Coordinates of C-alpha atoms and ligand atoms in Angstrom, one line a residue:
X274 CA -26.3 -5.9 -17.1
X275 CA -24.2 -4.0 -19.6
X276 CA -20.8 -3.2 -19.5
X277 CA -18.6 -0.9 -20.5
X278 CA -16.0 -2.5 -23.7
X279 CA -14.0 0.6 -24.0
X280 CA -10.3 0.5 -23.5
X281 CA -6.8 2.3 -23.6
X282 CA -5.5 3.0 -27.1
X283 CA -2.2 2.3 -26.4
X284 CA -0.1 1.0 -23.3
X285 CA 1.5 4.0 -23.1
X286 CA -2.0 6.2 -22.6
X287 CA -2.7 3.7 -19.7
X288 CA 0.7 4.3 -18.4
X289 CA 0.4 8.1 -18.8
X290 CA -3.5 8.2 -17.3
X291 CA -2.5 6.1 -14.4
X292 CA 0.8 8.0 -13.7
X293 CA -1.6 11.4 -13.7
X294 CA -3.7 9.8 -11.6
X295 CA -1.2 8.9 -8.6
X296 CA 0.8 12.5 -9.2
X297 CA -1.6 15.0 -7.9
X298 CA -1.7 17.7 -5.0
X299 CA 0.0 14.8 -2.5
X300 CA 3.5 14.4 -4.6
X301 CA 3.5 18.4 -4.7
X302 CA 2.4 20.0 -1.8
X303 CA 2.8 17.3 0.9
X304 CA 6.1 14.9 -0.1
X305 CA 8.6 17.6 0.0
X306 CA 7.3 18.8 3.7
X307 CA 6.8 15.1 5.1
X308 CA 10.4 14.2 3.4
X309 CA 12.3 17.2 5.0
X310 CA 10.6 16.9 8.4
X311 CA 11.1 13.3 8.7
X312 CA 14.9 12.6 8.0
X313 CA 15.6 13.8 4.2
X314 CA 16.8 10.6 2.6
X315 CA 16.6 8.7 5.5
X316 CA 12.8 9.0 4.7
X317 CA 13.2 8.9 1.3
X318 CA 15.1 5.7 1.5
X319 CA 12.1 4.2 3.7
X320 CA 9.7 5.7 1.3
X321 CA 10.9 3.8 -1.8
X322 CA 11.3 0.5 0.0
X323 CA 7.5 1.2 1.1
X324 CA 6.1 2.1 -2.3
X325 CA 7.8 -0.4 -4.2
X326 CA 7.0 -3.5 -1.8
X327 CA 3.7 -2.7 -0.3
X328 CA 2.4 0.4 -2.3
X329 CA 2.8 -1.6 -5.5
X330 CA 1.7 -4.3 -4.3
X331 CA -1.6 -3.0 -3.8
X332 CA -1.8 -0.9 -6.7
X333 CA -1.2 -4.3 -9.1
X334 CA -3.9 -5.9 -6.7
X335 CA -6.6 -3.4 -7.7
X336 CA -5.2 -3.1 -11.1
X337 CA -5.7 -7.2 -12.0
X338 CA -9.0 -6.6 -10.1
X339 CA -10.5 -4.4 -12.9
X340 CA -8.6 -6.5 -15.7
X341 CA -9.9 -9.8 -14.7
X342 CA -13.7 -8.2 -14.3
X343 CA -13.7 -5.7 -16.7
X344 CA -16.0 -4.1 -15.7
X345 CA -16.5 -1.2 -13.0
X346 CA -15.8 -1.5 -9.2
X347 CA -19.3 -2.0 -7.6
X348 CA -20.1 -5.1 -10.4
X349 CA -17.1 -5.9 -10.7
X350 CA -17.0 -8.1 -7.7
X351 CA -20.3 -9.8 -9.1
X352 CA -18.9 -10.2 -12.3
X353 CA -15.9 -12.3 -10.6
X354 CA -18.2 -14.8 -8.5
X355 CA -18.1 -12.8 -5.1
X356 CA -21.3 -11.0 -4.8
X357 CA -20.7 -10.7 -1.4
X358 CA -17.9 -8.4 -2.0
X359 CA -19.7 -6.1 -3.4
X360 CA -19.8 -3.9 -1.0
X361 CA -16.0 -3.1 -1.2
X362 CA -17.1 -1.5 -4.7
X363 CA -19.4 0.4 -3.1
X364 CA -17.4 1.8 -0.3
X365 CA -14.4 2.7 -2.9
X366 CA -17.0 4.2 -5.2
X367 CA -18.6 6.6 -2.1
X368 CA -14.7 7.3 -0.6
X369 CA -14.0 8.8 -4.6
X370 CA -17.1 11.1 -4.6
X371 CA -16.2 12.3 -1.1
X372 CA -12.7 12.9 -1.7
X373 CA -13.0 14.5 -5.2
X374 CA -15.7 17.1 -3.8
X375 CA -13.0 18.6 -1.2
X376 CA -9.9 17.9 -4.0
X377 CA -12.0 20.0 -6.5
X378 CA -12.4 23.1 -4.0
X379 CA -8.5 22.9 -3.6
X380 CA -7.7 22.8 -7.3
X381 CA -10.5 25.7 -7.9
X382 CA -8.0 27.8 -5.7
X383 CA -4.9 27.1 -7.9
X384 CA -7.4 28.4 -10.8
X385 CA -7.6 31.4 -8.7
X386 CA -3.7 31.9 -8.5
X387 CA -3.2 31.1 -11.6
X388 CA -5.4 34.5 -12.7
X389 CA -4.0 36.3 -9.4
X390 CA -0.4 35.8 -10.3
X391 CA -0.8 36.7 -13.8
X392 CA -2.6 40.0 -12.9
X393 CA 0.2 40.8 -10.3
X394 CA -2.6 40.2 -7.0
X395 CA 0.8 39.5 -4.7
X396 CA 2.9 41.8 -5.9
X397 CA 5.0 43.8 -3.5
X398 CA 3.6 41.9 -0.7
X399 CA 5.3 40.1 2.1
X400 CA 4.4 37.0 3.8
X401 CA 1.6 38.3 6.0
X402 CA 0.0 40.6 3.1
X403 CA -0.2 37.6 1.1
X404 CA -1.5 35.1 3.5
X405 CA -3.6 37.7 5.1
X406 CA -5.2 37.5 1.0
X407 CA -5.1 34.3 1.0
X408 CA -7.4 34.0 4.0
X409 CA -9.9 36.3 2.6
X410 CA -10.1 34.9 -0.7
X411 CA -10.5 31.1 0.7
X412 CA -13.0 32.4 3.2
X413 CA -15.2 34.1 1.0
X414 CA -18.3 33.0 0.2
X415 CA -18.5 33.1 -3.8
X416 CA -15.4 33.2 -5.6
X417 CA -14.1 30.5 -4.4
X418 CA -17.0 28.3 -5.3
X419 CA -17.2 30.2 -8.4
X420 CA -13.4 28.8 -9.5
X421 CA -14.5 25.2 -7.9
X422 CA -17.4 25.1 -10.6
X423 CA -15.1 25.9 -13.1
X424 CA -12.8 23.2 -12.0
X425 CA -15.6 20.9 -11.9
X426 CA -16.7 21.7 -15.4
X427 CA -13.2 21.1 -16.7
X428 CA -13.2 18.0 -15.5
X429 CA -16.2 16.7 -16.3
X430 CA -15.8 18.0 -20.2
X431 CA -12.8 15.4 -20.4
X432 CA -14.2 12.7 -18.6
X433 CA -17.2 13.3 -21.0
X434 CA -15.2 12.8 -23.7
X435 CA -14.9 8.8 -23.2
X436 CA -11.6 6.8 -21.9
X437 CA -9.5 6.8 -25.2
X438 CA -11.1 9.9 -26.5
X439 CA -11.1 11.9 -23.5
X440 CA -8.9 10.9 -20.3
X441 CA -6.2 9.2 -22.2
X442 CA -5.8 12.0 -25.3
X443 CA -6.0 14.1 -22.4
X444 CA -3.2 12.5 -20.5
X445 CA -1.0 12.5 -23.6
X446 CA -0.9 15.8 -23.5
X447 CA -1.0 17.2 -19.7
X448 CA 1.7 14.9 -18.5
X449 CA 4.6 15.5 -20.9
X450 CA 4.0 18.4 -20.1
X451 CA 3.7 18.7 -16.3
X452 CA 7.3 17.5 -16.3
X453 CA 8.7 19.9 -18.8
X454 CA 7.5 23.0 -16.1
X455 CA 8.8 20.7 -13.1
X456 CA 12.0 20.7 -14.7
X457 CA 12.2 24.4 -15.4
X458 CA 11.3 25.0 -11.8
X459 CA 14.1 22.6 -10.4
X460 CA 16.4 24.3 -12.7
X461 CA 15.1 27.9 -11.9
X462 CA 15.1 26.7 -7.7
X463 CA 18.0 25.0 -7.4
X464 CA 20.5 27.8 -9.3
X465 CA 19.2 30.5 -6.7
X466 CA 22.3 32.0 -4.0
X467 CA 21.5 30.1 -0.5
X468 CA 19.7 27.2 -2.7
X469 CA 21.7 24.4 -0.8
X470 CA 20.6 25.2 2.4
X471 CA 17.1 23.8 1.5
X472 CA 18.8 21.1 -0.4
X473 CA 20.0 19.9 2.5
X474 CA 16.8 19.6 4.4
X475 CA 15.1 17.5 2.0
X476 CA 18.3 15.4 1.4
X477 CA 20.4 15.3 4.1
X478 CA 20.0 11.5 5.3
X479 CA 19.3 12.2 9.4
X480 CA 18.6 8.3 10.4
X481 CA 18.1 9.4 13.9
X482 CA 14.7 11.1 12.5
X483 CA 13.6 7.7 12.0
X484 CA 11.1 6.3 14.1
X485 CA 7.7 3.9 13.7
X486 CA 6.0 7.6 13.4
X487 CA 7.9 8.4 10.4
X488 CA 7.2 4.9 8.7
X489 CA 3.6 5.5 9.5
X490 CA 3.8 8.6 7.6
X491 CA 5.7 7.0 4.7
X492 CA 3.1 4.2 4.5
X493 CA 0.0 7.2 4.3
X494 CA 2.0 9.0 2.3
X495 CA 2.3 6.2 -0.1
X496 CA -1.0 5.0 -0.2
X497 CA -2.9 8.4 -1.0
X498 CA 0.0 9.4 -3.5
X499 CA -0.4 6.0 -5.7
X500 CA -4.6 6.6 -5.6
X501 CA -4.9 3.3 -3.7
X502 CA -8.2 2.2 -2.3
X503 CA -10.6 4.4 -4.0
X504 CA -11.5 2.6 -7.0
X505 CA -9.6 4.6 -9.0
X506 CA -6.9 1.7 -10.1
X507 CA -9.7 -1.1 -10.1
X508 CA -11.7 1.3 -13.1
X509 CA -8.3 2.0 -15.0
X510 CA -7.4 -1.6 -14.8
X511 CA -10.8 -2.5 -16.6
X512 CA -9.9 -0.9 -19.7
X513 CA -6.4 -2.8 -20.0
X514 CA -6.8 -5.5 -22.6
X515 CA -5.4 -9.1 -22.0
X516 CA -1.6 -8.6 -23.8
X517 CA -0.4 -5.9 -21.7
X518 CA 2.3 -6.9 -18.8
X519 CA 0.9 -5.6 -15.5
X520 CA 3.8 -5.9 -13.3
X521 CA 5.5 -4.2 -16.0
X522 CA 3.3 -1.3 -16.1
X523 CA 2.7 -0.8 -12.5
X524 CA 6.6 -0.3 -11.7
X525 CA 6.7 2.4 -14.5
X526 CA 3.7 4.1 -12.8
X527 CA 5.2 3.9 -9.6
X528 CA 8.4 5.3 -10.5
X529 CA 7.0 8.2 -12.6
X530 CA 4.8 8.8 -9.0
X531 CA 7.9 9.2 -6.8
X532 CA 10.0 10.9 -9.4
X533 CA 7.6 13.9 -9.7
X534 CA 7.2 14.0 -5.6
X535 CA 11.2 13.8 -5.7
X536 CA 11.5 16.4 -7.9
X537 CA 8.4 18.6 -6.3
X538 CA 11.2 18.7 -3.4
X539 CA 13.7 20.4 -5.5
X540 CA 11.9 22.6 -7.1
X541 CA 10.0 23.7 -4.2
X542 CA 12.3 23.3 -0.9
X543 CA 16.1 25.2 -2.6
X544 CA 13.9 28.3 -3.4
X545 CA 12.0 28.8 0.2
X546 CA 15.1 28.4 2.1
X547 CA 16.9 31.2 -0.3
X548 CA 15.0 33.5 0.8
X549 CA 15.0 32.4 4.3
X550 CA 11.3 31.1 4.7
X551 CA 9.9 28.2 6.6
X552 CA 8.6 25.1 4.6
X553 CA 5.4 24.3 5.6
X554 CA 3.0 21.5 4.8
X555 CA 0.0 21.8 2.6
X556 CA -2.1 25.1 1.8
X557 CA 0.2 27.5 3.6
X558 CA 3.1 26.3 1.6
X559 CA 1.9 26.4 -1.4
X560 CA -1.0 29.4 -1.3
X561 CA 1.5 32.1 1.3
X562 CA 5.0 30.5 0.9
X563 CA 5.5 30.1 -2.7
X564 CA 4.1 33.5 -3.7
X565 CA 6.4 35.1 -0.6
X566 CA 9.6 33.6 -2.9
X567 CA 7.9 34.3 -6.2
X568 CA 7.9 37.7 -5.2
X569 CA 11.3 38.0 -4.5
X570 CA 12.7 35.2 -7.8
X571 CA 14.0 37.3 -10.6
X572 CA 11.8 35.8 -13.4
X573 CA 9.3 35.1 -10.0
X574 CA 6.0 36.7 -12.0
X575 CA 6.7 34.3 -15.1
X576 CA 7.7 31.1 -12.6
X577 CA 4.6 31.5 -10.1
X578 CA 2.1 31.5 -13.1
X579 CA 4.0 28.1 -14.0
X580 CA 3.9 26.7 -10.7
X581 CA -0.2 27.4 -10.7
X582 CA -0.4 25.8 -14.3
X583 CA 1.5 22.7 -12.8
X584 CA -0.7 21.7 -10.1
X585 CA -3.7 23.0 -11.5
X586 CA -2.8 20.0 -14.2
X587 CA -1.8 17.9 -11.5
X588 CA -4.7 17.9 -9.7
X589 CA -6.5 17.7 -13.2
X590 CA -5.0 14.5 -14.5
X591 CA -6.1 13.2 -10.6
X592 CA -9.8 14.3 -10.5
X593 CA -10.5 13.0 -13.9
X594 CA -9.6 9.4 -12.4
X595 CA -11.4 9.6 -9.5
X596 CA -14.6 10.9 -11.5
X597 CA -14.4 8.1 -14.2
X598 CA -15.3 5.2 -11.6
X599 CA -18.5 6.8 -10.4
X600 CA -19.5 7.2 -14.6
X601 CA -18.1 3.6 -15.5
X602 CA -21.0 2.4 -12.2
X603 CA -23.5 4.9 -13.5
X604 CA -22.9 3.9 -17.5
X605 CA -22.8 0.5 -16.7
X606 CA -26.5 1.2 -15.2
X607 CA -27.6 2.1 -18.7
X608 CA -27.4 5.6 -18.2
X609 CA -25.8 7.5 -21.0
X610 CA -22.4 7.9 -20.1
X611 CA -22.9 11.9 -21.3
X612 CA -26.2 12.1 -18.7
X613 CA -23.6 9.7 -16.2
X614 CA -20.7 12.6 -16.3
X615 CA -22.9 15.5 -15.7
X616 CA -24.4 14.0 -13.1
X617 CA -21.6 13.4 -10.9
X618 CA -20.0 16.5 -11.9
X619 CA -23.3 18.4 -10.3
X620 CA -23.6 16.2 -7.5
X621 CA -19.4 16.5 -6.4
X622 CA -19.9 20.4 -7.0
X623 CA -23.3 20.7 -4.5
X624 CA -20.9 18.3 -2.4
X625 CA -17.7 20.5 -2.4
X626 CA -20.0 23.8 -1.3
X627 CA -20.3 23.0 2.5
X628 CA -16.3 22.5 2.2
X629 CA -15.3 25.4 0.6
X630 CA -18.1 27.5 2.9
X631 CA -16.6 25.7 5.9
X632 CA -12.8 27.4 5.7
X633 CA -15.3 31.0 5.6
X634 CA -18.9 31.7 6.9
X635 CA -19.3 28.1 7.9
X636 CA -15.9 28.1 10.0
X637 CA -18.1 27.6 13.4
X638 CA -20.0 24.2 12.4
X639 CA -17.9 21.1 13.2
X640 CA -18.2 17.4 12.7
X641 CA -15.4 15.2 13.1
X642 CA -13.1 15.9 15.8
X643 CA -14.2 19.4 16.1
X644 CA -12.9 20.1 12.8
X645 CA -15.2 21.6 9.7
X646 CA -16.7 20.1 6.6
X647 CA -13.6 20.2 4.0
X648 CA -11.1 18.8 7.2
X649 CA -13.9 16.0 8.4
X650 CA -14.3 14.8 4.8
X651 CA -10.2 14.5 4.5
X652 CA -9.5 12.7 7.5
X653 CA -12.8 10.1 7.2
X654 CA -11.0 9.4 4.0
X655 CA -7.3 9.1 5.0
X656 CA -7.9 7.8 8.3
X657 CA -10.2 5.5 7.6
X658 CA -11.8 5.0 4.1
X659 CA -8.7 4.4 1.9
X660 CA -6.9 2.2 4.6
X661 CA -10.0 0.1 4.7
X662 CA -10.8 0.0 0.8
X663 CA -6.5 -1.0 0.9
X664 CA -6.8 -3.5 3.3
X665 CA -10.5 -5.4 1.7
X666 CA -8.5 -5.2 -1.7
X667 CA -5.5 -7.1 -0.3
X668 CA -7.5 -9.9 1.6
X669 CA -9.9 -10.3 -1.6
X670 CA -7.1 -10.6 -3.9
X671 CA -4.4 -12.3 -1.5
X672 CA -6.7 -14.6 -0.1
X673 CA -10.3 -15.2 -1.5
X674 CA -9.1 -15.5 -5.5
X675 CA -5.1 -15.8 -5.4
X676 CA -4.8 -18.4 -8.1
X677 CA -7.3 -16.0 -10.1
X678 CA -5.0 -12.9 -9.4
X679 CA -1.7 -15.2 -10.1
X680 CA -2.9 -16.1 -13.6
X681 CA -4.4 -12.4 -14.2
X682 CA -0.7 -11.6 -13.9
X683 CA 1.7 -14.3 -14.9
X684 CA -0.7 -15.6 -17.7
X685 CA -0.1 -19.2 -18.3
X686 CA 3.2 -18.9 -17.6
X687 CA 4.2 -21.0 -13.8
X688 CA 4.2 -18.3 -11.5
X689 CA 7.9 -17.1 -11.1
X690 CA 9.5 -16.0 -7.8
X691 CA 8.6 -12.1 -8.1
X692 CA 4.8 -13.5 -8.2
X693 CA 4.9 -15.3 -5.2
X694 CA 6.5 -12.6 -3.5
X695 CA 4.1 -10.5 -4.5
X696 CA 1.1 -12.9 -3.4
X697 CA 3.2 -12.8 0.0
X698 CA 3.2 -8.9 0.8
X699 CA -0.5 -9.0 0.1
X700 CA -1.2 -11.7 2.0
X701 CA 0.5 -11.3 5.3
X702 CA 2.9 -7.8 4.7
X703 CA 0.7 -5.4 3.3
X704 CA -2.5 -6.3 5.7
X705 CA -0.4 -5.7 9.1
X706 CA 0.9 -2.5 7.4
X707 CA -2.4 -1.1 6.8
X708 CA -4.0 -2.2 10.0
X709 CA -1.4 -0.3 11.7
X710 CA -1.6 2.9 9.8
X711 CA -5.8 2.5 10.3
X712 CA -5.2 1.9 14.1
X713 CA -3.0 4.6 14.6
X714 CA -4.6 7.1 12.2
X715 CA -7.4 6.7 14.9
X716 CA -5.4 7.2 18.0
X717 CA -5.9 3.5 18.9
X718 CA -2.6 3.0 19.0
X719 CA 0.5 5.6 19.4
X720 CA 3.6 5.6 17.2
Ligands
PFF959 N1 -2.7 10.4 -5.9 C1 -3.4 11.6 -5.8 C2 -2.5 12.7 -5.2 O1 -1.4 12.4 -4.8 O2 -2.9 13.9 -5.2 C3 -4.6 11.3 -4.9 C4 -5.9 11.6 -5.5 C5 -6.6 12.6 -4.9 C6 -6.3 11.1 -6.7 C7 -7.7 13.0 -5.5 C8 -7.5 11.5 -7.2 C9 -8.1 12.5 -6.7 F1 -9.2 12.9 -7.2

């Protein structure tokens, strides 16, 4: 078997690929919404303790994973002396191509809005006008394929381009500068009249908001915004060479993850409530809201194209990781990685038609739940796929090699206290925490 030797260039591109990997569509378009909805900083408050115990947890788990193997996540477990495990690889390798087919019709759309808002599409229009658009546009049955392609094609040209050469130089650029137009938006959002008013909906700290619902929305929240569970971190953490601190690294990624969703919320949440709108979660939010205040910003035509440029590179820096562990298997398999990239990238566009055809002309066919293609193939993953790949990791690594996992991290040094907590949470913590968000994400039990 051969295996992939390539690595990071430098600690900080690891830092920088890994960090764009966790901030994607989930910090921007979903962690305002859940925050304001669930208690303001009374959620927030449970949200860090959550990511930085559990969520980081996992996400060091998966990393040490890929260092100790180095190699990708279907032989990795092979590589280790667990052959049996193998099929963990496989299940995180199947859960990336199915999530990055649906993530890639999304992201096509903020193509779209990039070119709509720069040619005026929404302007003049009020809410219902533009989501009215909107529901044409998504519901057509080319363009937006057409724009998913071309996200497709973007990504696969950087992935093509190698890890150092391509996801990491990449990286270096995109993420410096995704925070330098999230910090003109806060600025822009948060000095408009009537701006505190949405302040204090994602703020305000309502503890009687709290309830085991909202930590089970915290906990999903967490795991999909830090990539966990789809082989993403495993891959990443192949190309990490032996000198690098891991505990180190993973709280820096952690905290760049939660300040971007942190300060999605302040750009985003002042602006809608100046002009009297209701946040919403998800599409609507971001696709009819946002252009309804954009409209009516001064600067608004200049800020809405930046606001499309921003999660179009969000979602970019995101679906490059989750493409690179299906060309790490495939490479690994002796195919050129070139012949490995297109080939994914062709198979997750064929896969990511049905999804975009099933918000239009394929509305009436339904799979899970009685939802459509793009909504079945989010909640088998959410629901079930990630909480299972999160759970496998932290019973492989908590209990089937701990003593390979403690020395992966603390070296030769005698494990210190922070180590041994952390071989606790994934032991006994972080196992119960997942099983519950798995059982209640499928209605076995109620929160
Ligand atoms: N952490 C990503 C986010 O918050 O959007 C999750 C993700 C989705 C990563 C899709 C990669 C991906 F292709």
């Amino acid at each position: 078997m051969k295996t992939s030797h390539e690595n990071w260039g430098s600690r900080l591109g690891f830092i920088l690929a890994t960090a764009g990997s966790a901030i994607g569509l989930g910090n921007i378009w979903k962690f305002p919404y859940i925050a304001g909805e669930n208690g303001g900083a009374a959620f927030i408050i449970i949200y860090l303790g959550i990511v930085f115990t559990i969520g980081l947890s996992v996400m060091l788990a998966e990393i040490a994973i890929g260092r100790s193997a180095q190699t990708d996540a279907i032989n990795a477990f092979r590589k280790i002396g667990k052959p049996g495990w193998t099929f963990v690889g496989v299940l995180a390798i199947m859960t990336a191509v199915i999530i990055l087919s649906f993530y890639s019709v999304v992201a096509g759309w903020c193509i779209a809005y990039i070119v709509k808002s720069a040619g005026g599409a929404f302007s003049g229009m009020d809410a219902d006008a533009i989501g009215g658009a909107f529901g044409a546009f998504i519901g057509s049955p080319v363009a937006p394929i057409v724009y998913h392609g071309i996200f497709a094609a973007i990504t696969v040209s950087i992935v093509i381009g190698g890890v150092s050469g391509g996801i990491e130089k990449t990286s270096k650029f995109l993420m410096p500068l995704l925070f330098v137009i999230l910090i003109a938006l806060v600025a822009r959002s948060v000095t408009l009249p009537g701006a505190a008013k949405g302040l204090e909906f994602f703020l305000a700290p309502d503890f009687s908001a709290i309830s085991a619902h909202t930590v089970m929305a915290a906990l999903g929240q967490a795991f999909f915004s830090l990539s966990l569970g789809m082989s993403i971190l495993l891959t990443y953490g192949s190309y990490v060479d032996r000198q690098t601190n891991l505990g180190k690294s993973v709280m820096q990624i952690t905290f760049l993850d939660t300040l971007v969703a942190i300060l999605a919320g302040l750009a985003i949440l002042p602006a809608v409530f100046a002009f009297g709108l209701d946040p919403a979660a998800g599409p609507g939010l971001t696709f009819v809201t946002l252009p309804t205040v954009f409209n009516a910003m001064p600067g608004g035509y200049f800020f809405a194209i930046i606001f499309f440029v921003l999660l179009t590179i969000a979602a970019l820096t995101s679906s490059i990781s989750i493409l690179e562990p299906v060309v790490a298997f495939f490479s690994n398999m002796g195919v050129s990685r070139k012949a490995a990239t297109v080939g994914s990238g062709v198979l997750i566009f064929l896969l990511g038609i049905p999804s975009s055809l099933s918000v239009g002309i394929w509305s009436d066919i339904h799979f899970i739940k009685g939802q459509g293609f793009l909504d079945s193939a989010s909640w088998l993953t959410d629901k079930l796929l990630l909480p299972i790949g999160g759970l496998l990791i932290c019973i492989f690594a908590g209990w089937i090699v701990p003593s390979m996992m403690t020395r992966e991290v603390s070296g030769d040094a005698t494990p210190g206290v922070l180590t041994r907590g952390w071989l606790f949470i994934l032991r006994f913590v972080a196992p119960v925490a997942i099983l519950l968000i798995l059982l209640s994400g499928l209605e076995i039990v109620a929160f």
